[in-house]
Structures are given as structure tokens and as C-alpha cells.
Coordinates of C-alpha atoms in Angstrom, one line a residue:
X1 CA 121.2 79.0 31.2
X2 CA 124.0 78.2 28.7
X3 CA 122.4 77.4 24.9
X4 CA 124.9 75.4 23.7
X5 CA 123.4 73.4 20.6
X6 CA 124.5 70.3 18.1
X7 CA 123.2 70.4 15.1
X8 CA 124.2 68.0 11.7
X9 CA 123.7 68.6 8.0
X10 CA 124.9 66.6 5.3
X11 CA 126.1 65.4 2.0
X12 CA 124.3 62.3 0.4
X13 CA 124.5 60.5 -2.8
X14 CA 121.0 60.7 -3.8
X15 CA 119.6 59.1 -6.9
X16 CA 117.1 60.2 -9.1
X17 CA 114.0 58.0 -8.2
X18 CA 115.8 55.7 -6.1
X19 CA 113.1 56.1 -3.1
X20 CA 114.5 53.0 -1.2
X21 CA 118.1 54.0 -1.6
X22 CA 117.4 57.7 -0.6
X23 CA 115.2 56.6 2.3
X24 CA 118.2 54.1 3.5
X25 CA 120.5 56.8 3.1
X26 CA 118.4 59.6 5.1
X27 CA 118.3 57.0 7.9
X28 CA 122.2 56.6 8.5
X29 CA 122.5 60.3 8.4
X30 CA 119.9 60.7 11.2
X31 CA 121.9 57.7 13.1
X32 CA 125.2 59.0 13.1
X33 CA 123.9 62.9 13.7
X34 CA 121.8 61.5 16.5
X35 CA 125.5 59.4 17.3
X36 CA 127.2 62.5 17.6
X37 CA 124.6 63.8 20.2
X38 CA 122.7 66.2 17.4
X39 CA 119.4 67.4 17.9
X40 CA 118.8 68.8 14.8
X41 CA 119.5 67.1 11.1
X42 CA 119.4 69.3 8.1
X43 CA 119.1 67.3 4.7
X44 CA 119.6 67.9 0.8
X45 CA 116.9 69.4 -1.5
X46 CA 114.5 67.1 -2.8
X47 CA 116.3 64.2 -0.7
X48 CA 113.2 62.1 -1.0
X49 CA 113.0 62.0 -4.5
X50 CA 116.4 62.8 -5.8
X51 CA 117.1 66.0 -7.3
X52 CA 117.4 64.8 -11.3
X53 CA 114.0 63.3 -11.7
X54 CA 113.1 66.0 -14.2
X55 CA 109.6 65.6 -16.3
X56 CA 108.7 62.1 -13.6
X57 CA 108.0 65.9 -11.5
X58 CA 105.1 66.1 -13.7
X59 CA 103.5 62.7 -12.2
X60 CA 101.3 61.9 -9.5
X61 CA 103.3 59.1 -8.8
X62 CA 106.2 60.5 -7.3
X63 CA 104.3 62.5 -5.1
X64 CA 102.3 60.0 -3.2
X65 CA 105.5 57.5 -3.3
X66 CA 107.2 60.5 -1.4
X67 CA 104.4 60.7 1.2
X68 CA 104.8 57.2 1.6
X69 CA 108.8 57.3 2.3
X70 CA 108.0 60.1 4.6
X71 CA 105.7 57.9 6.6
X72 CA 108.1 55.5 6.8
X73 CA 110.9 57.9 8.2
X74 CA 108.1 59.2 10.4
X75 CA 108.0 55.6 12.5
X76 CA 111.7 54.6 12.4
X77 CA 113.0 54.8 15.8
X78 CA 116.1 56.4 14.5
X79 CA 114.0 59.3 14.0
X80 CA 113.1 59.8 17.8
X81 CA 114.4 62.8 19.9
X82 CA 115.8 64.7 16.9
X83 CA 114.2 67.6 14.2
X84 CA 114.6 66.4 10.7
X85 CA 114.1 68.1 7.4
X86 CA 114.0 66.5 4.5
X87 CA 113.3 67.4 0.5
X88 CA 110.0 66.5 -1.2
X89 CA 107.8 67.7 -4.3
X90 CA 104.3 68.5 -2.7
X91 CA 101.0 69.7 -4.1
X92 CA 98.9 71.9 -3.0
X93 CA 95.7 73.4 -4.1
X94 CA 96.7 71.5 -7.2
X95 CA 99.9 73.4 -7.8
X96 CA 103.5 71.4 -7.3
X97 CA 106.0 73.0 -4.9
X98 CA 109.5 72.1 -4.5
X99 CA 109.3 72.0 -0.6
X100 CA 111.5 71.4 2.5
X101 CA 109.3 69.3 5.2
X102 CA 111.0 69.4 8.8
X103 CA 109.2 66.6 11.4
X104 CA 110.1 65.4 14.8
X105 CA 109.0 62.7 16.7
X106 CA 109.4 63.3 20.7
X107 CA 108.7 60.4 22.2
X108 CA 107.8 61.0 26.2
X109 CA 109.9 59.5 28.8
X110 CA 106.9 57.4 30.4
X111 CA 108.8 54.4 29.9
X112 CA 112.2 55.5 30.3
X113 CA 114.7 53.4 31.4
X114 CA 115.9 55.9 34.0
X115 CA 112.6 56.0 35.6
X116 CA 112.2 52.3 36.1
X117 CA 113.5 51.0 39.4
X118 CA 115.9 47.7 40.2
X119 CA 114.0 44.9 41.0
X120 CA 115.3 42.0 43.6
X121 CA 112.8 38.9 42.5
X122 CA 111.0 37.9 39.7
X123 CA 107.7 38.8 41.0
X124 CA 108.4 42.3 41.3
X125 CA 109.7 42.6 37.9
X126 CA 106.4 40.5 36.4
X127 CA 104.3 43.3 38.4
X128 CA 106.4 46.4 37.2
X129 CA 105.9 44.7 33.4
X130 CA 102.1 44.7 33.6
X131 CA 102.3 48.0 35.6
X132 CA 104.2 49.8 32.4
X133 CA 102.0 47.7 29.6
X134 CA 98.7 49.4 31.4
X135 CA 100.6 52.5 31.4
X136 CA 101.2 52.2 27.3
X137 CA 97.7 50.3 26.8
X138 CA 96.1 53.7 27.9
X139 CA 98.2 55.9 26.4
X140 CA 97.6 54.1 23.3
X141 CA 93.5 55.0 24.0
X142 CA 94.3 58.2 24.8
X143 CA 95.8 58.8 21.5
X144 CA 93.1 56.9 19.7
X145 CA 90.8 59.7 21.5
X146 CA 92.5 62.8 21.4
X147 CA 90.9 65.6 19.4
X148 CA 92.4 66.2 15.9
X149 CA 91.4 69.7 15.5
X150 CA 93.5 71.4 18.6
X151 CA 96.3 72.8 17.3
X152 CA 97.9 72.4 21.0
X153 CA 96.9 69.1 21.9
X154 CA 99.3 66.1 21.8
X155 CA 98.9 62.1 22.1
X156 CA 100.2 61.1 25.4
X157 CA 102.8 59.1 24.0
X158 CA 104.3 61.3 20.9
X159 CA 103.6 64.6 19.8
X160 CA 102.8 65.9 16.8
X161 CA 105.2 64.9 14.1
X162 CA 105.0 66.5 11.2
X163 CA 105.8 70.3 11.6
X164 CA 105.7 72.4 8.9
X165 CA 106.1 72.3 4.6
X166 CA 108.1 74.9 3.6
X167 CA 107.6 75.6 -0.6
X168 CA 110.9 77.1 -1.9
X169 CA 109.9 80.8 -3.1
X170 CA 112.9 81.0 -5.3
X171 CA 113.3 78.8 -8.1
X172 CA 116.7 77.9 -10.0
X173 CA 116.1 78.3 -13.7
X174 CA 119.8 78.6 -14.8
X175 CA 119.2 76.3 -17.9
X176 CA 122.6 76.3 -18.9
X177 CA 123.8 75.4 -15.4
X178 CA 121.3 72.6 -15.7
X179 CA 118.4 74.2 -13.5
X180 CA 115.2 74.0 -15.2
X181 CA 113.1 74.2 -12.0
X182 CA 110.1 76.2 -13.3
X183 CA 109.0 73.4 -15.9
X184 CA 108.1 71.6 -12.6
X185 CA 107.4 73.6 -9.7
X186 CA 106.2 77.0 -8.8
X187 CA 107.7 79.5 -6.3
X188 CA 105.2 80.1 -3.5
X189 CA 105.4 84.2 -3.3
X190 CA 103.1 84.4 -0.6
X191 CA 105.6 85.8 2.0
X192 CA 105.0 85.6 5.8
X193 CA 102.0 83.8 4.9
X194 CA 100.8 80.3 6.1
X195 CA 97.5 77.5 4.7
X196 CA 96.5 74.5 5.7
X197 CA 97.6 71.5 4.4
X198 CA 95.6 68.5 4.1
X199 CA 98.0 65.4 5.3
X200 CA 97.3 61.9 3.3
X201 CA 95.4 59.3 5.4
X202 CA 98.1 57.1 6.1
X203 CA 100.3 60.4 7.4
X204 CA 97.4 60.8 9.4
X205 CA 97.1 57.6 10.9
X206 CA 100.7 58.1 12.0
X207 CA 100.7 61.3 13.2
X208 CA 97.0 62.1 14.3
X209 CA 96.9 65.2 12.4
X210 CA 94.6 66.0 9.6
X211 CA 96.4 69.1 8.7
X212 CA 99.7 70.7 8.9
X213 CA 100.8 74.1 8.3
X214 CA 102.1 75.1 4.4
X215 CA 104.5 78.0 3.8
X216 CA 107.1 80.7 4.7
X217 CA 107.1 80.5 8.8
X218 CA 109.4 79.3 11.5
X219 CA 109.3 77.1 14.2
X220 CA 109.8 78.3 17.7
X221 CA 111.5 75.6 19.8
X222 CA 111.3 76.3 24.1
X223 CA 115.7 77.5 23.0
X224 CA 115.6 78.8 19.9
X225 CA 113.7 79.5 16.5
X226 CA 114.7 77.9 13.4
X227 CA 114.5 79.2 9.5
X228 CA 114.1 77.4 6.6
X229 CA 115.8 78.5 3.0
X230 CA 116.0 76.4 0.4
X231 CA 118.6 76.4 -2.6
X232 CA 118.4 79.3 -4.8
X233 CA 117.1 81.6 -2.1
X234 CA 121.0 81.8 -0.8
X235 CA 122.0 83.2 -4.1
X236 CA 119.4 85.1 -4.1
X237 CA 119.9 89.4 -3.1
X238 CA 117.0 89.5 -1.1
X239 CA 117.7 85.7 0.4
X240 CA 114.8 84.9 3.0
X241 CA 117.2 84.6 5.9
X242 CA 118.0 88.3 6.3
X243 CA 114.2 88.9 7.1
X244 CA 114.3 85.4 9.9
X245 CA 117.1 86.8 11.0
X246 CA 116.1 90.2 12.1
X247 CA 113.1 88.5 13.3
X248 CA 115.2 86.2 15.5
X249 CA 116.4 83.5 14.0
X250 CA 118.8 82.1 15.6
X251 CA 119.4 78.5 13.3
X252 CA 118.8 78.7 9.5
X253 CA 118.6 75.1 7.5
X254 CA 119.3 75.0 3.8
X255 CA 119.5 71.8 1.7
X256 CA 120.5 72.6 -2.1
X257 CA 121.0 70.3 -4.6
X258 CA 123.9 72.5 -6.2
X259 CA 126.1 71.2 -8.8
X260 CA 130.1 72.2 -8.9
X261 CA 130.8 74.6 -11.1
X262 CA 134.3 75.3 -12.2
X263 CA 136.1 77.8 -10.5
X264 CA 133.5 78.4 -8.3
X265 CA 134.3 75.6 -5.4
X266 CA 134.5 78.0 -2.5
X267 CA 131.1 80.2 -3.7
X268 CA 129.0 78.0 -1.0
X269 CA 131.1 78.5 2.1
X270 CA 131.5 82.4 0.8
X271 CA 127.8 82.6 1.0
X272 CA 127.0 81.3 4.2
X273 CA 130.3 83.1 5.7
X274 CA 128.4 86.4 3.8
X275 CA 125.3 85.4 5.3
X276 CA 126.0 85.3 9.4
X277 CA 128.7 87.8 9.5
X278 CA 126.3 90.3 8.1
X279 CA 123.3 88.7 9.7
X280 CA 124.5 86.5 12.3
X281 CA 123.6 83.2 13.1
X282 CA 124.3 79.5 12.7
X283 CA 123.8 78.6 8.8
X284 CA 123.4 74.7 7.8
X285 CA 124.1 73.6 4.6
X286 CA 123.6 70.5 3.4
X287 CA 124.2 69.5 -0.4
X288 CA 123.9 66.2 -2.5
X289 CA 126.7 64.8 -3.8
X290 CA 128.2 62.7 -6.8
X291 CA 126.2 61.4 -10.0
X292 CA 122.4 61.1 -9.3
X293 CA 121.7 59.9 -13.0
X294 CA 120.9 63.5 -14.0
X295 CA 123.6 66.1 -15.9
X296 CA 126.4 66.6 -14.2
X297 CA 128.0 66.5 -10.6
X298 CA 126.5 67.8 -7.1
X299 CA 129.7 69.3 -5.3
X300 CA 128.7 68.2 -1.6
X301 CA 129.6 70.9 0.3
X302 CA 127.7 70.6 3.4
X303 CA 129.2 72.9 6.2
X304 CA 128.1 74.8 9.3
X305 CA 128.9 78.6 9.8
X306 CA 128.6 80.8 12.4
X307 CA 128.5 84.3 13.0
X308 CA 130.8 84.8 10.0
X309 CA 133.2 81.4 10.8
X310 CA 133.1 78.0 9.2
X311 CA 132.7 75.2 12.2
X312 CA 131.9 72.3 9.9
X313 CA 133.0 71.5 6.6
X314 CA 132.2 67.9 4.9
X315 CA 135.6 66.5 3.0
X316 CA 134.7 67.1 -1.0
X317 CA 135.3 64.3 -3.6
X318 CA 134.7 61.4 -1.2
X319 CA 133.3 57.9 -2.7
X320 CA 131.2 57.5 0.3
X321 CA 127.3 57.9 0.2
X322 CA 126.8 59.5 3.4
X323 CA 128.9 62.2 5.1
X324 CA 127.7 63.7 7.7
X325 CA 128.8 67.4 9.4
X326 CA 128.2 67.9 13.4
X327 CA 129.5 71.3 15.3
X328 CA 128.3 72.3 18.5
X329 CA 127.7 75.9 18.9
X330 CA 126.8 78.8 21.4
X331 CA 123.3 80.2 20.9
X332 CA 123.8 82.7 23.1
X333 CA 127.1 83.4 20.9
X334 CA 124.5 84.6 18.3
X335 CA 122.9 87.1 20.7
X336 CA 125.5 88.7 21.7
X337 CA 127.1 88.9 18.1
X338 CA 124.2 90.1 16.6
X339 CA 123.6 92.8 19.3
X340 CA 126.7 94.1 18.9
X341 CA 125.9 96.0 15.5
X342 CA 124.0 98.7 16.7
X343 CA 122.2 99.2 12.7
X344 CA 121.1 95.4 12.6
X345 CA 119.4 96.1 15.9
X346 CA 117.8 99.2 14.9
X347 CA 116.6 97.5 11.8
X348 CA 115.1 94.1 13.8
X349 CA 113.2 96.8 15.7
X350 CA 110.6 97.4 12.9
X351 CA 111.2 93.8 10.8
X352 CA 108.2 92.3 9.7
X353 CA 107.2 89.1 12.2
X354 CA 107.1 85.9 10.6
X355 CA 104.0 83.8 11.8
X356 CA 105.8 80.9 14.0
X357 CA 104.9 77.2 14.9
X358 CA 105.6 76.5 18.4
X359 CA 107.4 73.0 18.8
X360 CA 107.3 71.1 22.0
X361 CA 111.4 70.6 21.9
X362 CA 114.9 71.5 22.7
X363 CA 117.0 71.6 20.5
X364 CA 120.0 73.0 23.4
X365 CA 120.0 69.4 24.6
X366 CA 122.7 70.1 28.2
X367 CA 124.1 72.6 29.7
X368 CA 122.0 73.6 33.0
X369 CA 123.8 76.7 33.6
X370 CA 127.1 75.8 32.5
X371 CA 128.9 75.0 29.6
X372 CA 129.2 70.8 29.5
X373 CA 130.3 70.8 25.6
X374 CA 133.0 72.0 23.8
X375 CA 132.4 74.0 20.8
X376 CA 133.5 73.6 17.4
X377 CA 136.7 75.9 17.0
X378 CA 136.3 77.4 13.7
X379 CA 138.6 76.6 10.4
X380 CA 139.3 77.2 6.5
X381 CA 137.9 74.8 4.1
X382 CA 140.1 73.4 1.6
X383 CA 139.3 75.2 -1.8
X384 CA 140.3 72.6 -5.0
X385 CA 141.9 74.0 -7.6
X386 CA 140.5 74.0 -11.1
X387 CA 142.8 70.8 -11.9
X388 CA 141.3 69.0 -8.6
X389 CA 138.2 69.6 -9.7
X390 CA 138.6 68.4 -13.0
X391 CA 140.3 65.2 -12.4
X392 CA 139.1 64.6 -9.1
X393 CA 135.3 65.5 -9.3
X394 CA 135.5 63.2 -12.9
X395 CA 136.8 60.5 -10.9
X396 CA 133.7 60.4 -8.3
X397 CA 131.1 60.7 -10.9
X398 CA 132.6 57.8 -13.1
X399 CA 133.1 55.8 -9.8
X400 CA 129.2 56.6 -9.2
X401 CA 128.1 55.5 -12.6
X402 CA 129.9 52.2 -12.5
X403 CA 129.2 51.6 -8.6
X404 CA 125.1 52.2 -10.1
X405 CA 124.7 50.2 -12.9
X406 CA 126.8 47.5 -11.2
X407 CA 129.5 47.1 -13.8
X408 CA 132.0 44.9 -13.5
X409 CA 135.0 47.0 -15.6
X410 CA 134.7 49.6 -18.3
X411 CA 136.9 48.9 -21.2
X412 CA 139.0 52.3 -21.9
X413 CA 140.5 52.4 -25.7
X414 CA 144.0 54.4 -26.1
X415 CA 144.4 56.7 -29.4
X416 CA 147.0 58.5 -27.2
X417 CA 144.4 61.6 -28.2
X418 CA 144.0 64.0 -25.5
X419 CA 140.5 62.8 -24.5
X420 CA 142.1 58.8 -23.8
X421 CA 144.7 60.3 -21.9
X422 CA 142.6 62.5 -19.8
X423 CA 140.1 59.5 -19.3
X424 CA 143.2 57.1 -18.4
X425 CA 143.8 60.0 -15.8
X426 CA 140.7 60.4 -14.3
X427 CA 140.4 56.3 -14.3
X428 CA 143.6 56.1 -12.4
X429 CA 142.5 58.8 -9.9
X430 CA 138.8 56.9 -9.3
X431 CA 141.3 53.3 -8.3
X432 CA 143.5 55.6 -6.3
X433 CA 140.3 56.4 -4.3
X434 CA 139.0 52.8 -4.1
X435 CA 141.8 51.5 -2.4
X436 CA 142.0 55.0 0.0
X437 CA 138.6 54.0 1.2
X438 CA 138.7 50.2 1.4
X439 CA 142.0 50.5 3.3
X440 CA 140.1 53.2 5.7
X441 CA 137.4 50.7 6.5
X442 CA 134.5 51.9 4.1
X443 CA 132.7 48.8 3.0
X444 CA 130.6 50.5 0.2
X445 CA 133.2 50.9 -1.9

């Protein structure tokens, strides 16, 4: 059996308490990863919520108004036949945590339109109808009935949705980068280790489960195991994904919520290029992008490595909200790679296991046997220079800000004093990119 997987992360323009917006905006990435034949969508830190909502952390608000997004991502059909993780604050035991929440809803293929036969007449088609509506009537009972407690059992219709909630265990707290992360959250240090957490009633009524599992695990698809990192924890010398991957992790999701830093443009794709080619693997990273109403400007750098390669890189300084990054990759690519290094293997030997949550699903979608897809050849990312990200990065943020608060024109005076001229600059740039994206069909902007 060939394991050849397509997996998506992204780069969104998220806004700080903008929970309709977000939610819209987490729903056409799913659609077009799910377009591209994805089974697996990684999203940005905190997507939910928005990264910049600062001390509005503090309220109880903005944690059940996240729960309640969640439930409605939970029952749009976009969200069928794919994993998706998305960015929340969650508490538990009364202590906040800056978490990544991964859920999938598997719909069975009772009712699939391959199954259903051609029908000559009416009357056979009236009788197949009522046929397939008792066949959904009792599945519907048999969901109503099924036992809550079993962690194996599953409503005949769906299973289980929401998977795990993973805390982040590293926090950012750069102030002077514009991290303050620790005034809100707190890192969960409990390594390896996974609680019960109790899911809202309305979660519940979507689902049918009263609990799911809370902290640092990984879930075991019938193809492959998947990690979770979150932010920081890349940066990070003892990053979380060298332990998954010696314990066999094969995919490892990471949504930040990074901002650009000058001169630093390339540091992301250098980290997860560090990461696999030491640890092999397949490393998503998905980023927000643009002005979320906070300080300063999320670079957007969502790409796919593997095994020390770059397969997917999202185009920076784009006006558009969603941008979404597919590769298809070889698994088994992974295995091979990985046992290759004769040290990494003696070292997986005696790695401490991670506790894992077994998930009904594959994310290796074709291939019986054979290879059916092609992969994703690998490349080099563009790296801006310091001017480029000057100008251009300036450009998007102003074009955010007006774009948000739905100005019509900004009036620009000029001194002919360096800060005018550099404004009239960046101004010019932001119209340049206007028209580049109307004329390419991007009805946004």
C-alpha cells in the first residue's frame, strides 16, 4: 500500500474579535483544501478568536462565543470528510489555555450516491426514497441511544467529532516583539499527559460526547499519526516535535500567529526545513496574515516541508484574505528517510510514548497499491528583502486598515519630509496591488 497524503494549511486575515468574519474565513479555507482533494486542514493560532484580542482574554465571553463558532464549524457540511484544527482560548479546571482544537466529522456512506441504484419508473424511485428515509430515521434513534460514556462507540451516522484540545506548553512572552501571552494564558507543562474535558451542552448535543480528551497526545489515524505544536514551541530548543517524531509522527500541524520581523523573513521556512531534515517528517505551517487590529503585521508564511524540502509555500504580501497551501506527499517517503539515520533510530528505540487518540479516518485518501497522485516537487521560497518588506508589508497593513474600517480615501499631506515621502510610497505600492488583484479576478479587493 502506497501512503500518499494531501494535506492544506493556511494563511488568513483574521481579526481581533471578529468571530463571524473568522468563522467565514475558516470555512473557505476548508472548501478550497477539501477542493484540492485535502484531507487534512491545518489553521492559524487562535483562528477562532483572532490573535490580538489581548486583555478581552481575560473574559468569559470570548470563551463561550468560541465554543459557539466551533459548533457551528462542527455542522457545516464543508467540514465533512476532512480533519480540521483550528485556534481557541479554553479553560479548564478554571485556568485559560491557549489551545489548538483538531475535529472531524466522518459522515458514513449509508446514503451515498454511489450506492444508490438507477431507477426506470417513478414508483421505484418513490420506494427507494422511503427505503433510504427509514434507513436515516433509525440511524437518527440510534444515535439518540447510543452510550455517551464508551470511548469506542460511534453514532451510526457520524462519528465522534471533536478529537482532542491541545494547550500550547510554550508561551510567547517577547514583549518587545509584541508577545505578551503569559498575562492571558498558561503553558500546560504536564507532558505526555492527558484529562478530561467537560464539552459545553450545546457541543454535546452536536457531537454526543460529554467529554473529550485535553493535552499533549496524538492522534492515530488507520495511515498515519499526527502531532500538534503550536507557535512558540518551534522556536523553542527542545520543540515538542522532536519527541512525536521519534515516537512516530509522521504529520506535525502548527498554526502561529507570528508577526514579520525585519530581516528575519526566511526564519519560518529555516525552522521547519531544520525541523524534518533532522527529524523527518511532513511539517504544516499555517500563519495569520495582515493587520488584525492589534500591533503590527502577521507575515503569513504558511508552507509545507518535508523531510528537509519545502513543497508548499503561500505567496507573502497578498491583499487576499484566504490563501490556502496544498502538497501532496509520500508517507512512506518519511519512513524510509527517517530510517535511513541509523542514530535517530537508535534514539526512537527508547523515546518516551505519547498517549494516542485513535481516529476512525484516513487521511491517505487513494492509492490502493500504486501511486495515483503526483507529488509536490520541492522549491525555494522567495525571501523579500528588507526594502520589500518595508514598503510592501506597509502597503498590506494600510490596505487592511482601510479595507476594515470601510474608508472611502485617506487624505495624505506632503511636507516633502521623509515620513510623507515614504507614506506616498507605501500608498502607491497598496494601489499598485489593488489593481493586480482586481485585474486577476479577486472580488474582495
Amino acid at each position: 500500500m502506497v501512503r500518499v497524503a494531501v494535506v492544506s494549511t493556511c494563511a488568513l486575515n483574521q481579526w481581533a474579535l471578529d468571530f463571524r468574519g473568522n468563522y467565514e474565513r475558516i470555512i473557505e479555507s476548508v472548501q478550497v483544501a477539501k477542493a484540492q482533494g485535502a484531507r487534512y486542514c491545518c489553521g492559524p493560532e487562535m483562528s477562532i478568536t483572532g490573535y490580538g484580542c489581548k486583555d478581552h482574554f481575560l473574559e468569559m465571553d470570548i470563551l463561550q462565543q468560541s465554543w459557539r463558532v466551533l459548533g457551528s464549524l462542527l455542522q457545516h457540511p464543508a467540514c465533512t470528510d476532512i480533519m480540521v484544527d483550528v485556534g481557541l482560548p479554553v479553560m479548564h479546571k478554571n485556568v485559560v489555555y491557549n489551545c489548538k482544537l483538531v475535529f472531524c466529522n466522518k459522515f458514513s456512506h449509508v446514503t451515498s450516491l454511489a450506492l444508490i441504484p438507477s431507477f426506470h419508473t417513478e414508483t421505484e424511485w418513490a420506494t427507494c426514497k422511503r427505503c433510504l428515509l427509514h434507513v436515516m430515521l433509525m440511524a437518527a434513534v440510534t444515535a439518540d441511544t447510543c452510550d455517551r460514556d464508551a470511548g469506542e462507540a460511534q453514532n451510526e451516522g457520524h462519528s465522534k467529532r471533536v478529537l482532542l484540545v491541545r494547550p500550547k506548553m510554550m508561551l510567547a512572552n517577547d514583549s518587545h516583539l509584541g508577545y505578551q501571552e503569559t498575562r492571558w494564558f498558561t503553558p500546560w507543562r504536564k507532558a505526555r499527559v492527558v484529562e478530561q474535558l467537560p464539552l459545553p451542552p450545546f457541543i454535546t448535543a452536536i457531537t454526543g460526547q460529554d467529554t473529550v480528551a485535553f493535552g499533549d497526545a496524538l492522534l492515530a489515524t488507520h495511515d498515519t499519526t499526527i502531532g500538534i505544536e503550536i507557535c512558540e514551541e518551534l522556536w523553542h530548543p527542545l520543540s515538542p516535535h522532536i519527541w512525536m517524531s521519534l515516537d512516530g509522527v509522521e504529520i506535525i500541524s502548527n498554526g502561529l500567529a507570528a508577526h514579520q520581523v525585519l530581516e528575519q523573513a526566511g526564519l519560518g521556512y529555516a525552522l521547519v526545513r531544520t525541523a524534518t531534515v533532522k527529524s523527518g517528517g511532513c511539517y504544516l505551517l499555517a500563519n495569520q496574515r495582515g493587520f488584525d487590529g492589534s500591533d503590527g503585521y502577521f507575515a503569513g508564511d504558511a508552507c509545507v516541508g518535508l523531510n528537509g524540502d519545502l513543497v508548499g509555500v503561500a505567496p507573502l504580501y497578498s491583499l487576499q484574505s484566504v490563501l490556502v497551501v496544498t502538497a501532496t506527499v509520500d508517507l512512506d517517503s518519511v519512513a524510509t528517510y527517517r530510517n535511513s539515520i541509523r542514530s535517530r533510530s537508535d534514539s526512537a528505540d527508547t523515546a518516551p510514548a505519547y498517549p494516542r487518540i485513535q481516529v476512525d479516518f484516513r487521511v491517505c485518501g487513494g492509492g490502493q497499491g500504486k501511486r495515483t497522485l503526483p507529488l509536490s516537487p520541492s522549491l525555494e521560497p522567495c525571501i523579500p528583502s528588507l526594502g520589500k518588506q518595508v514598503t510592501e508589508g506597509s502597503a498590506v497593513w494600510m490596505w487592511n486598515f482601510i479595507h476594515r474600517i470601510k474608508r472611502r480615501g485617506l487624505l495624505l499631506p506632503l511636507d516633502g519630509d521623509l515620513a510623507s515621502s515614504t507614506t506616498a510610497v507605501i500608498l502607491a505600492i497598496m494601489c499598485e496591488k489593488l489593481i493586480q488583484h482586481a485585474a486577476a479576478g479577486h472580488t474582495e479587493v
